Amino acid sequence: MSVIPPTPFPAERPAEQVAFDRTELGVILTLYGRMVAAGEWRDYGISCLRDAAIFSIFRRTAEHPLYRIEKRPRLRGRQGLYSVIGMDGQILKRGHELPTVLRVLERKLIRPVD
């Protein structure tokens, strides 16, 4: 009786994805909730890619995102892990701490009272 050796798993590991952790999502969703309550934002989408995690914010579902909050671990040592990018692709704020970076969006919530 011959024994057949087991088939080995492929040597390549699957590509890892970058994702927001629970505390990061908590900070982002708190701001998102306030902006929805103010009537500024309506929808969001999350993309977990190999080199970045992206939280896209929409005014309406079927349009381009107003803002993108990106987490790029490769930039941790340089400009900062987090960035907020506007609709036109311009980087509005970049830094190492998420709450500090998100302040650029909180300023949009503060409006003068007539």
mmCIF file with all atom_site columns, C-alpha atoms in Angstrom:
data_model
loop_
_atom_site.group_PDB
_atom_site.id
_atom_site.type_symbol
_atom_site.label_atom_id
_atom_site.label_alt_id
_atom_site.label_comp_id
_atom_site.label_asym_id
_atom_site.label_entity_id
_atom_site.label_seq_id
_atom_site.pdbx_PDB_ins_code
_atom_site.Cartn_x
_atom_site.Cartn_y
_atom_site.Cartn_z
_atom_site.occupancy
_atom_site.B_iso_or_equiv
_atom_site.pdbx_formal_charge
_atom_site.auth_seq_id
_atom_site.auth_comp_id
_atom_site.auth_asym_id
_atom_site.auth_atom_id
_atom_site.pdbx_PDB_model_num
ATOM 1   C CA . MET A 1 1   ? 0.000   0.000  0.000  1.00 0.00 ? 1   MET A CA 1
ATOM 2   C CA . SER A 1 2   ? 1.506   3.341  -1.053 1.00 0.00 ? 2   SER A CA 1
ATOM 3   C CA . VAL A 1 3   ? 0.927   6.526  0.893  1.00 0.00 ? 3   VAL A CA 1
ATOM 4   C CA . ILE A 1 4   ? 0.211   9.667  -1.090 1.00 0.00 ? 4   ILE A CA 1
ATOM 5   C CA . PRO A 1 5   ? 1.883   12.733 0.435  1.00 0.00 ? 5   PRO A CA 1
ATOM 6   C CA . PRO A 1 6   ? -0.432  15.659 1.226  1.00 0.00 ? 6   PRO A CA 1
ATOM 7   C CA . THR A 1 7   ? -0.621  18.503 -1.257 1.00 0.00 ? 7   THR A CA 1
ATOM 8   C CA . PRO A 1 8   ? 1.342   21.455 0.136  1.00 0.00 ? 8   PRO A CA 1
ATOM 9   C CA . PHE A 1 9   ? -0.169  24.914 0.359  1.00 0.00 ? 9   PHE A CA 1
ATOM 10  C CA . PRO A 1 10  ? 1.176   27.465 -2.088 1.00 0.00 ? 10  PRO A CA 1
ATOM 11  C CA . ALA A 1 11  ? 4.369   29.116 -0.878 1.00 0.00 ? 11  ALA A CA 1
ATOM 12  C CA . GLU A 1 12  ? 3.026   32.592 -1.587 1.00 0.00 ? 12  GLU A CA 1
ATOM 13  C CA . ARG A 1 13  ? 1.111   34.272 1.159  1.00 0.00 ? 13  ARG A CA 1
ATOM 14  C CA . PRO A 1 14  ? -2.020  36.110 0.111  1.00 0.00 ? 14  PRO A CA 1
ATOM 15  C CA . ALA A 1 15  ? -1.586  39.843 -0.305 1.00 0.00 ? 15  ALA A CA 1
ATOM 16  C CA . GLU A 1 16  ? -2.248  41.627 2.945  1.00 0.00 ? 16  GLU A CA 1
ATOM 17  C CA . GLN A 1 17  ? -4.654  44.531 3.088  1.00 0.00 ? 17  GLN A CA 1
ATOM 18  C CA . VAL A 1 18  ? -4.425  47.791 4.950  1.00 0.00 ? 18  VAL A CA 1
ATOM 19  C CA . ALA A 1 19  ? -7.513  48.509 7.058  1.00 0.00 ? 19  ALA A CA 1
ATOM 20  C CA . PHE A 1 20  ? -8.723  50.984 9.647  1.00 0.00 ? 20  PHE A CA 1
ATOM 21  C CA . ASP A 1 21  ? -8.784  49.544 13.154 1.00 0.00 ? 21  ASP A CA 1
ATOM 22  C CA . ARG A 1 22  ? -11.718 49.933 15.541 1.00 0.00 ? 22  ARG A CA 1
ATOM 23  C CA . THR A 1 23  ? -10.475 53.122 17.232 1.00 0.00 ? 23  THR A CA 1
ATOM 24  C CA . GLU A 1 24  ? -9.698  54.795 13.892 1.00 0.00 ? 24  GLU A CA 1
ATOM 25  C CA . LEU A 1 25  ? -13.154 53.936 12.563 1.00 0.00 ? 25  LEU A CA 1
ATOM 26  C CA . GLY A 1 26  ? -14.693 55.254 15.779 1.00 0.00 ? 26  GLY A CA 1
ATOM 27  C CA . VAL A 1 27  ? -13.026 58.644 15.302 1.00 0.00 ? 27  VAL A CA 1
ATOM 28  C CA . ILE A 1 28  ? -13.979 58.805 11.615 1.00 0.00 ? 28  ILE A CA 1
ATOM 29  C CA . LEU A 1 29  ? -17.586 57.696 12.152 1.00 0.00 ? 29  LEU A CA 1
ATOM 30  C CA . THR A 1 30  ? -18.084 60.191 14.988 1.00 0.00 ? 30  THR A CA 1
ATOM 31  C CA . LEU A 1 31  ? -17.191 63.030 12.624 1.00 0.00 ? 31  LEU A CA 1
ATOM 32  C CA . TYR A 1 32  ? -19.251 61.421 9.851  1.00 0.00 ? 32  TYR A CA 1
ATOM 33  C CA . GLY A 1 33  ? -22.320 61.228 12.119 1.00 0.00 ? 33  GLY A CA 1
ATOM 34  C CA . ARG A 1 34  ? -22.062 64.910 13.015 1.00 0.00 ? 34  ARG A CA 1
ATOM 35  C CA . MET A 1 35  ? -21.770 65.904 9.365  1.00 0.00 ? 35  MET A CA 1
ATOM 36  C CA . VAL A 1 36  ? -24.766 63.732 8.403  1.00 0.00 ? 36  VAL A CA 1
ATOM 37  C CA . ALA A 1 37  ? -26.790 65.361 11.181 1.00 0.00 ? 37  ALA A CA 1
ATOM 38  C CA . ALA A 1 38  ? -25.794 68.775 9.793  1.00 0.00 ? 38  ALA A CA 1
ATOM 39  C CA . GLY A 1 39  ? -27.005 67.694 6.336  1.00 0.00 ? 39  GLY A CA 1
ATOM 40  C CA . GLU A 1 40  ? -23.554 67.961 4.717  1.00 0.00 ? 40  GLU A CA 1
ATOM 41  C CA . TRP A 1 41  ? -22.808 64.306 3.954  1.00 0.00 ? 41  TRP A CA 1
ATOM 42  C CA . ARG A 1 42  ? -25.035 61.395 2.978  1.00 0.00 ? 42  ARG A CA 1
ATOM 43  C CA . ASP A 1 43  ? -23.023 58.291 2.173  1.00 0.00 ? 43  ASP A CA 1
ATOM 44  C CA . TYR A 1 44  ? -19.617 56.702 2.598  1.00 0.00 ? 44  TYR A CA 1
ATOM 45  C CA . GLY A 1 45  ? -17.548 53.846 1.251  1.00 0.00 ? 45  GLY A CA 1
ATOM 46  C CA . ILE A 1 46  ? -14.545 51.983 2.635  1.00 0.00 ? 46  ILE A CA 1
ATOM 47  C CA . SER A 1 47  ? -11.837 50.443 0.480  1.00 0.00 ? 47  SER A CA 1
ATOM 48  C CA . CYS A 1 48  ? -9.136  48.204 1.915  1.00 0.00 ? 48  CYS A CA 1
ATOM 49  C CA . LEU A 1 49  ? -6.322  47.912 -0.603 1.00 0.00 ? 49  LEU A CA 1
ATOM 50  C CA . ARG A 1 50  ? -2.846  46.413 -0.458 1.00 0.00 ? 50  ARG A CA 1
ATOM 51  C CA . ASP A 1 51  ? -1.092  49.741 0.202  1.00 0.00 ? 51  ASP A CA 1
ATOM 52  C CA . ALA A 1 52  ? -3.890  51.948 1.597  1.00 0.00 ? 52  ALA A CA 1
ATOM 53  C CA . ALA A 1 53  ? -7.212  52.024 3.417  1.00 0.00 ? 53  ALA A CA 1
ATOM 54  C CA . ILE A 1 54  ? -9.586  54.682 2.083  1.00 0.00 ? 54  ILE A CA 1
ATOM 55  C CA . PHE A 1 55  ? -12.746 56.097 3.664  1.00 0.00 ? 55  PHE A CA 1
ATOM 56  C CA . SER A 1 56  ? -14.635 57.997 0.919  1.00 0.00 ? 56  SER A CA 1
ATOM 57  C CA . ILE A 1 57  ? -17.301 60.553 1.817  1.00 0.00 ? 57  ILE A CA 1
ATOM 58  C CA . PHE A 1 58  ? -20.146 61.400 -0.566 1.00 0.00 ? 58  PHE A CA 1
ATOM 59  C CA . ARG A 1 59  ? -22.809 64.090 -0.694 1.00 0.00 ? 59  ARG A CA 1
ATOM 60  C CA . ARG A 1 60  ? -24.925 61.809 -2.900 1.00 0.00 ? 60  ARG A CA 1
ATOM 61  C CA . THR A 1 61  ? -24.387 58.136 -3.636 1.00 0.00 ? 61  THR A CA 1
ATOM 62  C CA . ALA A 1 62  ? -23.848 58.351 -7.392 1.00 0.00 ? 62  ALA A CA 1
ATOM 63  C CA . GLU A 1 63  ? -21.120 60.989 -7.525 1.00 0.00 ? 63  GLU A CA 1
ATOM 64  C CA . HIS A 1 64  ? -17.406 61.327 -6.881 1.00 0.00 ? 64  HIS A CA 1
ATOM 65  C CA . PRO A 1 65  ? -16.371 61.511 -3.226 1.00 0.00 ? 65  PRO A CA 1
ATOM 66  C CA . LEU A 1 66  ? -16.202 64.946 -1.611 1.00 0.00 ? 66  LEU A CA 1
ATOM 67  C CA . TYR A 1 67  ? -13.320 63.823 0.588  1.00 0.00 ? 67  TYR A CA 1
ATOM 68  C CA . ARG A 1 68  ? -11.129 60.766 1.037  1.00 0.00 ? 68  ARG A CA 1
ATOM 69  C CA . ILE A 1 69  ? -9.515  59.887 4.338  1.00 0.00 ? 69  ILE A CA 1
ATOM 70  C CA . GLU A 1 70  ? -6.509  57.690 3.565  1.00 0.00 ? 70  GLU A CA 1
ATOM 71  C CA . LYS A 1 71  ? -4.282  55.549 5.735  1.00 0.00 ? 71  LYS A CA 1
ATOM 72  C CA . ARG A 1 72  ? -0.968  54.706 4.062  1.00 0.00 ? 72  ARG A CA 1
ATOM 73  C CA . PRO A 1 73  ? 1.440   52.816 6.360  1.00 0.00 ? 73  PRO A CA 1
ATOM 74  C CA . ARG A 1 74  ? 4.330   53.306 3.937  1.00 0.00 ? 74  ARG A CA 1
ATOM 75  C CA . LEU A 1 75  ? 4.264   57.071 4.666  1.00 0.00 ? 75  LEU A CA 1
ATOM 76  C CA . ARG A 1 76  ? 4.415   56.572 8.450  1.00 0.00 ? 76  ARG A CA 1
ATOM 77  C CA . GLY A 1 77  ? 8.013   57.752 8.744  1.00 0.00 ? 77  GLY A CA 1
ATOM 78  C CA . ARG A 1 78  ? 7.739   60.653 6.313  1.00 0.00 ? 78  ARG A CA 1
ATOM 79  C CA . GLN A 1 79  ? 4.712   62.919 5.907  1.00 0.00 ? 79  GLN A CA 1
ATOM 80  C CA . GLY A 1 80  ? 2.400   60.920 8.137  1.00 0.00 ? 80  GLY A CA 1
ATOM 81  C CA . LEU A 1 81  ? 0.194   57.888 8.082  1.00 0.00 ? 81  LEU A CA 1
ATOM 82  C CA . TYR A 1 82  ? -3.113  59.734 7.511  1.00 0.00 ? 82  TYR A CA 1
ATOM 83  C CA . SER A 1 83  ? -4.261  62.245 4.920  1.00 0.00 ? 83  SER A CA 1
ATOM 84  C CA . VAL A 1 84  ? -7.465  64.020 3.895  1.00 0.00 ? 84  VAL A CA 1
ATOM 85  C CA . ILE A 1 85  ? -7.828  64.533 0.161  1.00 0.00 ? 85  ILE A CA 1
ATOM 86  C CA . GLY A 1 86  ? -10.384 66.830 -1.487 1.00 0.00 ? 86  GLY A CA 1
ATOM 87  C CA . MET A 1 87  ? -12.563 66.159 -4.509 1.00 0.00 ? 87  MET A CA 1
ATOM 88  C CA . ASP A 1 88  ? -9.972  67.652 -6.862 1.00 0.00 ? 88  ASP A CA 1
ATOM 89  C CA . GLY A 1 89  ? -7.189  65.396 -5.533 1.00 0.00 ? 89  GLY A CA 1
ATOM 90  C CA . GLN A 1 90  ? -5.529  68.100 -3.447 1.00 0.00 ? 90  GLN A CA 1
ATOM 91  C CA . ILE A 1 91  ? -4.159  66.969 -0.086 1.00 0.00 ? 91  ILE A CA 1
ATOM 92  C CA . LEU A 1 92  ? -5.895  69.149 2.506  1.00 0.00 ? 92  LEU A CA 1
ATOM 93  C CA . LYS A 1 93  ? -4.062  67.822 5.563  1.00 0.00 ? 93  LYS A CA 1
ATOM 94  C CA . ARG A 1 94  ? -1.531  65.119 6.321  1.00 0.00 ? 94  ARG A CA 1
ATOM 95  C CA . GLY A 1 95  ? -0.177  63.930 9.641  1.00 0.00 ? 95  GLY A CA 1
ATOM 96  C CA . HIS A 1 96  ? 0.677   61.210 12.111 1.00 0.00 ? 96  HIS A CA 1
ATOM 97  C CA . GLU A 1 97  ? -2.454  61.491 14.307 1.00 0.00 ? 97  GLU A CA 1
ATOM 98  C CA . LEU A 1 98  ? -5.939  60.918 12.904 1.00 0.00 ? 98  LEU A CA 1
ATOM 99  C CA . PRO A 1 99  ? -7.892  63.386 15.123 1.00 0.00 ? 99  PRO A CA 1
ATOM 100 C CA . THR A 1 100 ? -5.465  66.170 14.183 1.00 0.00 ? 100 THR A CA 1
ATOM 101 C CA . VAL A 1 101 ? -5.804  65.418 10.475 1.00 0.00 ? 101 VAL A CA 1
ATOM 102 C CA . LEU A 1 102 ? -9.617  65.309 10.670 1.00 0.00 ? 102 LEU A CA 1
ATOM 103 C CA . ARG A 1 103 ? -9.791  68.817 12.148 1.00 0.00 ? 103 ARG A CA 1
ATOM 104 C CA . VAL A 1 104 ? -9.605  70.185 8.607  1.00 0.00 ? 104 VAL A CA 1
ATOM 105 C CA . LEU A 1 105 ? -13.054 68.626 8.013  1.00 0.00 ? 105 LEU A CA 1
ATOM 106 C CA . GLU A 1 106 ? -14.486 69.752 11.359 1.00 0.00 ? 106 GLU A CA 1
ATOM 107 C CA . ARG A 1 107 ? -13.873 73.360 10.343 1.00 0.00 ? 107 ARG A CA 1
ATOM 108 C CA . LYS A 1 108 ? -16.389 72.813 7.551  1.00 0.00 ? 108 LYS A CA 1
ATOM 109 C CA . LEU A 1 109 ? -19.022 72.145 10.237 1.00 0.00 ? 109 LEU A CA 1
ATOM 110 C CA . ILE A 1 110 ? -18.460 75.525 11.921 1.00 0.00 ? 110 ILE A CA 1
ATOM 111 C CA . ARG A 1 111 ? -20.413 78.201 10.083 1.00 0.00 ? 111 ARG A CA 1
ATOM 112 C CA . PRO A 1 112 ? -21.232 81.790 10.996 1.00 0.00 ? 112 PRO A CA 1
ATOM 113 C CA . VAL A 1 113 ? -24.704 82.350 12.408 1.00 0.00 ? 113 VAL A CA 1
ATOM 114 C CA . ASP A 1 114 ? -26.832 84.903 10.561 1.00 0.00 ? 114 ASP A CA 1
#
